[in-house]
Amino acid sequence: MAGNPPKVGVLALQGDVREHAALLEALGAEVTLVRRPAELAAVDGLVIPGGESSVIDKLTRIFGMQAPIRAAIADGMPMLGTCAGLIMLADTVTDAIEGQESFGGLDVVVRRNAFGRQVESFEAELAIPALGAEPVKAAFIRGPVVESVGPDAEALASLPDGRVVAVEQGGLLGISFHPEITGETRFHERFLERVRKSPRASA
Ligand code: GLN
């Protein structure tokens, strides 16, 4: 029904889970912290937070979540990945630790920790026409960069030097930075819009 709040999950194994949950709740969603397959099965969309992708990868495998999340991606479940979450959604990851795996889904190559040591974090204002005229205030915290965008994915935002920092492919949205800590709500709104429109949500 149109009036029902969208049911979404935040993958809650590591990272800035609470910030995403609070923002999604403020936007009217019903939020579940997802650690187990049954919790994933009960939601219609998933946010993969920032944190440390190698740790998120390890924990998802320990908790038996890798296969269910890959299956949900294949099934078209909308997902929003920020920072480490973008790394988890990338088909190919460079500068990963030995044995590190991702879920995949976004036809991109993503480089971890791409902004080097000197500039570990910074803020930038980005023009993202797909989100409206107002620029996006983006906080980069040891973020990845999208080194190449394959034919199935689309670049949504770039830094002034041209490096891609937000991509979209079907219901998957991946961004290098942290909108949840700068009061930027439009990526989460876009994600919730996808969830509302997805056929799963009405099932
Ligand atoms: N450097 C982290 C990683 O490799 C990402 C940083 C973040 O999510 N803020 O996963």
PDB file of C-alpha atoms and ligand atoms in Angstrom:
ATOM      1  CA  MET A   1       0.000   0.000   0.000  1.00  0.00           C
ATOM      2  CA  ALA A   2       1.245   3.461  -0.858  1.00  0.00           C
ATOM      3  CA  GLY A   3       1.010   4.749   2.715  1.00  0.00           C
ATOM      4  CA  ASN A   4       3.113   1.998   4.292  1.00  0.00           C
ATOM      5  CA  PRO A   5       6.599   3.043   5.386  1.00  0.00           C
ATOM      6  CA  PRO A   6       9.344   1.381   3.343  1.00  0.00           C
ATOM      7  CA  LYS A   7      10.990  -1.503   5.208  1.00  0.00           C
ATOM      8  CA  VAL A   8      14.727  -1.206   4.930  1.00  0.00           C
ATOM      9  CA  GLY A   9      17.750  -2.724   6.609  1.00  0.00           C
ATOM     10  CA  VAL A  10      21.150  -1.413   7.568  1.00  0.00           C
ATOM     11  CA  LEU A  11      23.867  -4.082   7.466  1.00  0.00           C
ATOM     12  CA  ALA A  12      24.932  -3.902  11.100  1.00  0.00           C
ATOM     13  CA  LEU A  13      28.129  -5.928  11.364  1.00  0.00           C
ATOM     14  CA  GLN A  14      30.574  -2.991  11.475  1.00  0.00           C
ATOM     15  CA  GLY A  15      30.699   0.697  10.596  1.00  0.00           C
ATOM     16  CA  ASP A  16      28.523   3.774  11.025  1.00  0.00           C
ATOM     17  CA  VAL A  17      25.297   1.836  11.331  1.00  0.00           C
ATOM     18  CA  ARG A  18      23.523   4.191  13.735  1.00  0.00           C
ATOM     19  CA  GLU A  19      23.937   7.300  11.601  1.00  0.00           C
ATOM     20  CA  HIS A  20      22.258   5.575   8.654  1.00  0.00           C
ATOM     21  CA  ALA A  21      19.488   4.100  10.786  1.00  0.00           C
ATOM     22  CA  ALA A  22      18.722   7.504  12.336  1.00  0.00           C
ATOM     23  CA  LEU A  23      18.630   9.235   8.956  1.00  0.00           C
ATOM     24  CA  LEU A  24      16.408   6.564   7.389  1.00  0.00           C
ATOM     25  CA  GLU A  25      14.021   6.742  10.346  1.00  0.00           C
ATOM     26  CA  ALA A  26      13.911  10.533  10.072  1.00  0.00           C
ATOM     27  CA  LEU A  27      12.891  10.032   6.435  1.00  0.00           C
ATOM     28  CA  GLY A  28       9.982   7.825   7.501  1.00  0.00           C
ATOM     29  CA  ALA A  29      11.395   4.348   6.908  1.00  0.00           C
ATOM     30  CA  GLU A  30      10.959   1.333   9.140  1.00  0.00           C
ATOM     31  CA  VAL A  31      14.530   0.270   9.885  1.00  0.00           C
ATOM     32  CA  THR A  32      15.886  -3.152  10.835  1.00  0.00           C
ATOM     33  CA  LEU A  33      19.502  -3.755  11.801  1.00  0.00           C
ATOM     34  CA  VAL A  34      20.489  -6.691   9.607  1.00  0.00           C
ATOM     35  CA  ARG A  35      22.955  -9.310  10.848  1.00  0.00           C
ATOM     36  CA  ARG A  36      21.262 -12.552   9.810  1.00  0.00           C
ATOM     37  CA  PRO A  37      19.677 -13.967   6.650  1.00  0.00           C
ATOM     38  CA  ALA A  38      16.171 -13.918   8.201  1.00  0.00           C
ATOM     39  CA  GLU A  39      16.521 -10.182   8.909  1.00  0.00           C
ATOM     40  CA  LEU A  40      17.599  -9.563   5.319  1.00  0.00           C
ATOM     41  CA  ALA A  41      14.629 -11.551   4.050  1.00  0.00           C
ATOM     42  CA  ALA A  42      12.276  -9.248   5.984  1.00  0.00           C
ATOM     43  CA  VAL A  43      13.399  -5.982   4.329  1.00  0.00           C
ATOM     44  CA  ASP A  44      12.945  -4.497   0.862  1.00  0.00           C
ATOM     45  CA  GLY A  45      16.201  -2.551   0.650  1.00  0.00           C
ATOM     46  CA  LEU A  46      19.618  -2.528   2.325  1.00  0.00           C
ATOM     47  CA  VAL A  47      22.139   0.147   3.269  1.00  0.00           C
ATOM     48  CA  ILE A  48      25.750  -0.970   3.537  1.00  0.00           C
ATOM     49  CA  PRO A  49      27.481   1.567   5.772  1.00  0.00           C
ATOM     50  CA  GLY A  50      30.959   3.020   5.763  1.00  0.00           C
ATOM     51  CA  GLY A  51      33.517   1.409   8.002  1.00  0.00           C
ATOM     52  CA  GLU A  52      36.253  -0.974   6.967  1.00  0.00           C
ATOM     53  CA  SER A  53      35.427  -3.084   3.936  1.00  0.00           C
ATOM     54  CA  SER A  54      37.869  -5.887   4.773  1.00  0.00           C
ATOM     55  CA  VAL A  55      36.198  -6.275   8.188  1.00  0.00           C
ATOM     56  CA  ILE A  56      32.673  -6.060   6.759  1.00  0.00           C
ATOM     57  CA  ASP A  57      33.690  -8.711   4.212  1.00  0.00           C
ATOM     58  CA  LYS A  58      35.057 -11.034   6.891  1.00  0.00           C
ATOM     59  CA  LEU A  59      32.065 -10.619   9.168  1.00  0.00           C
ATOM     60  CA  THR A  60      29.520 -11.133   6.391  1.00  0.00           C
ATOM     61  CA  ARG A  61      31.184 -14.431   5.592  1.00  0.00           C
ATOM     62  CA  ILE A  62      31.339 -15.490   9.262  1.00  0.00           C
ATOM     63  CA  PHE A  63      27.650 -14.589   9.702  1.00  0.00           C
ATOM     64  CA  GLY A  64      26.644 -16.469   6.554  1.00  0.00           C
ATOM     65  CA  MET A  65      25.490 -13.242   4.903  1.00  0.00           C
ATOM     66  CA  GLN A  66      27.599 -13.159   1.756  1.00  0.00           C
ATOM     67  CA  ALA A  67      25.469 -15.551  -0.304  1.00  0.00           C
ATOM     68  CA  PRO A  68      22.108 -14.082   0.825  1.00  0.00           C
ATOM     69  CA  ILE A  69      23.249 -10.531   0.044  1.00  0.00           C
ATOM     70  CA  ARG A  70      24.566 -11.588  -3.374  1.00  0.00           C
ATOM     71  CA  ALA A  71      21.261 -13.326  -4.032  1.00  0.00           C
ATOM     72  CA  ALA A  72      19.319 -10.207  -2.984  1.00  0.00           C
ATOM     73  CA  ILE A  73      21.424  -8.094  -5.365  1.00  0.00           C
ATOM     74  CA  ALA A  74      20.769 -10.571  -8.196  1.00  0.00           C
ATOM     75  CA  ASP A  75      17.082 -10.420  -7.302  1.00  0.00           C
ATOM     76  CA  GLY A  76      17.063  -6.619  -7.704  1.00  0.00           C
ATOM     77  CA  MET A  77      16.876  -5.491  -4.081  1.00  0.00           C
ATOM     78  CA  PRO A  78      17.734  -1.770  -3.967  1.00  0.00           C
ATOM     79  CA  MET A  79      20.919  -1.034  -2.009  1.00  0.00           C
ATOM     80  CA  LEU A  80      22.863   2.038  -1.001  1.00  0.00           C
ATOM     81  CA  GLY A  81      26.547   1.622  -0.193  1.00  0.00           C
ATOM     82  CA  THR A  82      28.608   4.448   1.263  1.00  0.00           C
ATOM     83  CA  CYS A  83      32.397   4.378   1.325  1.00  0.00           C
ATOM     84  CA  ALA A  84      33.240   0.832   2.531  1.00  0.00           C
ATOM     85  CA  GLY A  85      29.690   0.003   1.336  1.00  0.00           C
ATOM     86  CA  LEU A  86      30.603   1.150  -2.187  1.00  0.00           C
ATOM     87  CA  ILE A  87      33.659  -1.130  -2.029  1.00  0.00           C
ATOM     88  CA  MET A  88      31.391  -4.038  -1.047  1.00  0.00           C
ATOM     89  CA  LEU A  89      29.096  -3.366  -4.031  1.00  0.00           C
ATOM     90  CA  ALA A  90      31.903  -3.054  -6.598  1.00  0.00           C
ATOM     91  CA  ASP A  91      32.509  -5.911  -9.029  1.00  0.00           C
ATOM     92  CA  THR A  92      36.280  -5.274  -8.810  1.00  0.00           C
ATOM     93  CA  VAL A  93      38.302  -3.850  -5.927  1.00  0.00           C
ATOM     94  CA  THR A  94      41.934  -2.780  -6.156  1.00  0.00           C
ATOM     95  CA  ASP A  95      44.274  -2.260  -3.202  1.00  0.00           C
ATOM     96  CA  ALA A  96      42.184  -4.768  -1.280  1.00  0.00           C
ATOM     97  CA  ILE A  97      43.791  -6.840   1.464  1.00  0.00           C
ATOM     98  CA  GLU A  98      44.806 -10.409   0.645  1.00  0.00           C
ATOM     99  CA  GLY A  99      41.733 -12.565   0.075  1.00  0.00           C
ATOM    100  CA  GLN A 100      39.256  -9.683   0.396  1.00  0.00           C
ATOM    101  CA  GLU A 101      35.973 -10.231  -1.450  1.00  0.00           C
ATOM    102  CA  SER A 102      33.088  -7.982  -2.380  1.00  0.00           C
ATOM    103  CA  PHE A 103      29.427  -8.720  -3.071  1.00  0.00           C
ATOM    104  CA  GLY A 104      29.631  -7.131  -6.515  1.00  0.00           C
ATOM    105  CA  GLY A 105      26.700  -5.780  -8.486  1.00  0.00           C
ATOM    106  CA  LEU A 106      28.124  -2.470  -9.669  1.00  0.00           C
ATOM    107  CA  ASP A 107      30.040  -2.757 -12.933  1.00  0.00           C
ATOM    108  CA  VAL A 108      32.952  -0.667 -11.657  1.00  0.00           C
ATOM    109  CA  VAL A 109      36.557  -0.894 -10.517  1.00  0.00           C
ATOM    110  CA  VAL A 110      36.987   0.770  -7.134  1.00  0.00           C
ATOM    111  CA  ARG A 111      40.317   1.605  -5.483  1.00  0.00           C
ATOM    112  CA  ARG A 112      40.391   1.488  -1.676  1.00  0.00           C
ATOM    113  CA  ASN A 113      41.965   4.325   0.292  1.00  0.00           C
ATOM    114  CA  ALA A 114      42.480   6.205  -2.942  1.00  0.00           C
ATOM    115  CA  PHE A 115      43.075   9.599  -1.428  1.00  0.00           C
ATOM    116  CA  GLY A 116      46.327   8.620   0.251  1.00  0.00           C
ATOM    117  CA  ARG A 117      47.692   9.306   3.677  1.00  0.00           C
ATOM    118  CA  GLN A 118      48.233  13.046   3.629  1.00  0.00           C
ATOM    119  CA  VAL A 119      44.643  13.785   2.807  1.00  0.00           C
ATOM    120  CA  GLU A 120      42.849  11.281   4.951  1.00  0.00           C
ATOM    121  CA  SER A 121      39.655  13.231   5.109  1.00  0.00           C
ATOM    122  CA  PHE A 122      38.241  16.317   3.473  1.00  0.00           C
ATOM    123  CA  GLU A 123      34.953  17.885   2.509  1.00  0.00           C
ATOM    124  CA  ALA A 124      33.965  18.954  -0.968  1.00  0.00           C
ATOM    125  CA  GLU A 125      30.894  20.455  -2.572  1.00  0.00           C
ATOM    126  CA  LEU A 126      29.811  18.441  -5.561  1.00  0.00           C
ATOM    127  CA  ALA A 127      27.375  19.335  -8.291  1.00  0.00           C
ATOM    128  CA  ILE A 128      25.108  16.327  -8.788  1.00  0.00           C
ATOM    129  CA  PRO A 129      22.420  17.305 -11.281  1.00  0.00           C
ATOM    130  CA  ALA A 130      20.543  14.029 -10.761  1.00  0.00           C
ATOM    131  CA  LEU A 131      19.824  15.164  -7.185  1.00  0.00           C
ATOM    132  CA  GLY A 132      18.804  18.730  -8.008  1.00  0.00           C
ATOM    133  CA  ALA A 133      20.404  22.161  -8.257  1.00  0.00           C
ATOM    134  CA  GLU A 134      21.712  22.399  -4.686  1.00  0.00           C
ATOM    135  CA  PRO A 135      25.323  21.073  -4.476  1.00  0.00           C
ATOM    136  CA  VAL A 136      26.061  18.073  -2.280  1.00  0.00           C
ATOM    137  CA  LYS A 137      28.320  18.559   0.744  1.00  0.00           C
ATOM    138  CA  ALA A 138      30.442  15.432   0.755  1.00  0.00           C
ATOM    139  CA  ALA A 139      32.702  14.196   3.573  1.00  0.00           C
ATOM    140  CA  PHE A 140      35.503  11.892   2.409  1.00  0.00           C
ATOM    141  CA  ILE A 141      37.024   9.696   5.133  1.00  0.00           C
ATOM    142  CA  ARG A 142      39.686   7.411   3.706  1.00  0.00           C
ATOM    143  CA  GLY A 143      37.258   6.886   0.884  1.00  0.00           C
ATOM    144  CA  PRO A 144      37.581   4.848  -2.276  1.00  0.00           C
ATOM    145  CA  VAL A 145      37.505   6.227  -5.788  1.00  0.00           C
ATOM    146  CA  VAL A 146      35.790   4.710  -8.810  1.00  0.00           C
ATOM    147  CA  GLU A 147      38.637   4.117 -11.228  1.00  0.00           C
ATOM    148  CA  SER A 148      36.540   2.891 -14.099  1.00  0.00           C
ATOM    149  CA  VAL A 149      32.864   2.678 -14.867  1.00  0.00           C
ATOM    150  CA  GLY A 150      31.764  -0.245 -17.025  1.00  0.00           C
ATOM    151  CA  PRO A 151      28.986  -0.099 -19.599  1.00  0.00           C
ATOM    152  CA  ASP A 152      26.294  -1.273 -17.163  1.00  0.00           C
ATOM    153  CA  ALA A 153      26.945   1.401 -14.523  1.00  0.00           C
ATOM    154  CA  GLU A 154      26.531   5.146 -14.669  1.00  0.00           C
ATOM    155  CA  ALA A 155      28.654   7.850 -13.019  1.00  0.00           C
ATOM    156  CA  LEU A 156      26.508  10.137 -10.889  1.00  0.00           C
ATOM    157  CA  ALA A 157      29.132  12.473  -9.432  1.00  0.00           C
ATOM    158  CA  SER A 158      32.766  13.416  -9.934  1.00  0.00           C
ATOM    159  CA  LEU A 159      35.321  15.554  -8.147  1.00  0.00           C
ATOM    160  CA  PRO A 160      36.476  18.697  -9.983  1.00  0.00           C
ATOM    161  CA  ASP A 161      39.507  16.703 -11.221  1.00  0.00           C
ATOM    162  CA  GLY A 162      37.171  14.201 -12.891  1.00  0.00           C
ATOM    163  CA  ARG A 163      37.519  11.280 -10.485  1.00  0.00           C
ATOM    164  CA  VAL A 164      34.190   9.497 -10.126  1.00  0.00           C
ATOM    165  CA  VAL A 165      32.795   9.322  -6.576  1.00  0.00           C
ATOM    166  CA  ALA A 166      29.183   8.186  -7.032  1.00  0.00           C
ATOM    167  CA  VAL A 167      27.730   5.533  -9.325  1.00  0.00           C
ATOM    168  CA  GLU A 168      24.387   3.944  -9.982  1.00  0.00           C
ATOM    169  CA  GLN A 169      23.239   0.763 -11.665  1.00  0.00           C
ATOM    170  CA  GLY A 170      19.599  -0.242 -11.535  1.00  0.00           C
ATOM    171  CA  GLY A 171      18.638  -0.219  -7.857  1.00  0.00           C
ATOM    172  CA  LEU A 172      22.243  -0.039  -6.650  1.00  0.00           C
ATOM    173  CA  LEU A 173      23.735   3.264  -5.575  1.00  0.00           C
ATOM    174  CA  GLY A 174      27.350   3.505  -4.444  1.00  0.00           C
ATOM    175  CA  ILE A 175      29.104   6.611  -3.147  1.00  0.00           C
ATOM    176  CA  SER A 176      32.673   7.258  -1.957  1.00  0.00           C
ATOM    177  CA  PHE A 177      31.710   9.703   0.771  1.00  0.00           C
ATOM    178  CA  HIS A 178      29.430   9.969   3.810  1.00  0.00           C
ATOM    179  CA  PRO A 179      26.174  11.879   3.288  1.00  0.00           C
ATOM    180  CA  GLU A 180      24.880  10.566   6.617  1.00  0.00           C
ATOM    181  CA  ILE A 181      27.289  12.782   8.557  1.00  0.00           C
ATOM    182  CA  THR A 182      26.846  16.050   6.667  1.00  0.00           C
ATOM    183  CA  GLY A 183      23.061  16.246   6.865  1.00  0.00           C
ATOM    184  CA  GLU A 184      22.711  15.343   3.175  1.00  0.00           C
ATOM    185  CA  THR A 185      19.503  13.361   2.779  1.00  0.00           C
ATOM    186  CA  ARG A 186      19.012  13.128  -0.969  1.00  0.00           C
ATOM    187  CA  PHE A 187      20.904   9.872  -1.543  1.00  0.00           C
ATOM    188  CA  HIS A 188      18.847   8.154   1.152  1.00  0.00           C
ATOM    189  CA  GLU A 189      15.660   9.659  -0.304  1.00  0.00           C
ATOM    190  CA  ARG A 190      16.636   8.349  -3.731  1.00  0.00           C
ATOM    191  CA  PHE A 191      17.290   4.910  -2.213  1.00  0.00           C
ATOM    192  CA  LEU A 192      13.905   4.928  -0.414  1.00  0.00           C
ATOM    193  CA  GLU A 193      12.200   5.973  -3.642  1.00  0.00           C
ATOM    194  CA  ARG A 194      13.750   2.921  -5.349  1.00  0.00           C
ATOM    195  CA  VAL A 195      12.554   0.724  -2.486  1.00  0.00           C
ATOM    196  CA  ARG A 196       8.997   2.100  -2.726  1.00  0.00           C
ATOM    197  CA  LYS A 197       8.927   1.439  -6.480  1.00  0.00           C
ATOM    198  CA  SER A 198      10.529  -1.975  -6.358  1.00  0.00           C
ATOM    199  CA  PRO A 199       8.227  -4.919  -7.086  1.00  0.00           C
ATOM    200  CA  ARG A 200       9.528  -6.703  -3.959  1.00  0.00           C
ATOM    201  CA  ALA A 201       8.149  -3.958  -1.694  1.00  0.00           C
ATOM    202  CA  SER A 202       4.555  -4.635  -2.697  1.00  0.00           C
ATOM    203  CA  ALA A 203       4.916  -8.412  -2.495  1.00  0.00           C
TER     204      ALA A 203
HETATM  205  N1  GLN B   1      39.128   2.684   3.945  1.00  0.00           N
HETATM  206  C1  GLN B   1      37.917   1.986   4.243  1.00  0.00           C
HETATM  207  C2  GLN B   1      37.852   0.621   3.548  1.00  0.00           C
HETATM  208  O1  GLN B   1      38.726   0.218   2.879  1.00  0.00           O
HETATM  209  C3  GLN B   1      36.694   2.787   3.874  1.00  0.00           C
HETATM  210  C4  GLN B   1      36.583   4.012   4.749  1.00  0.00           C
HETATM  211  C5  GLN B   1      35.186   4.383   5.128  1.00  0.00           C
HETATM  212  O2  GLN B   1      34.228   3.625   4.916  1.00  0.00           O
HETATM  213  N2  GLN B   1      35.063   5.525   5.736  1.00  0.00           N
HETATM  214  O3  GLN B   1      36.874  -0.051   3.680  1.00  0.00           O
END
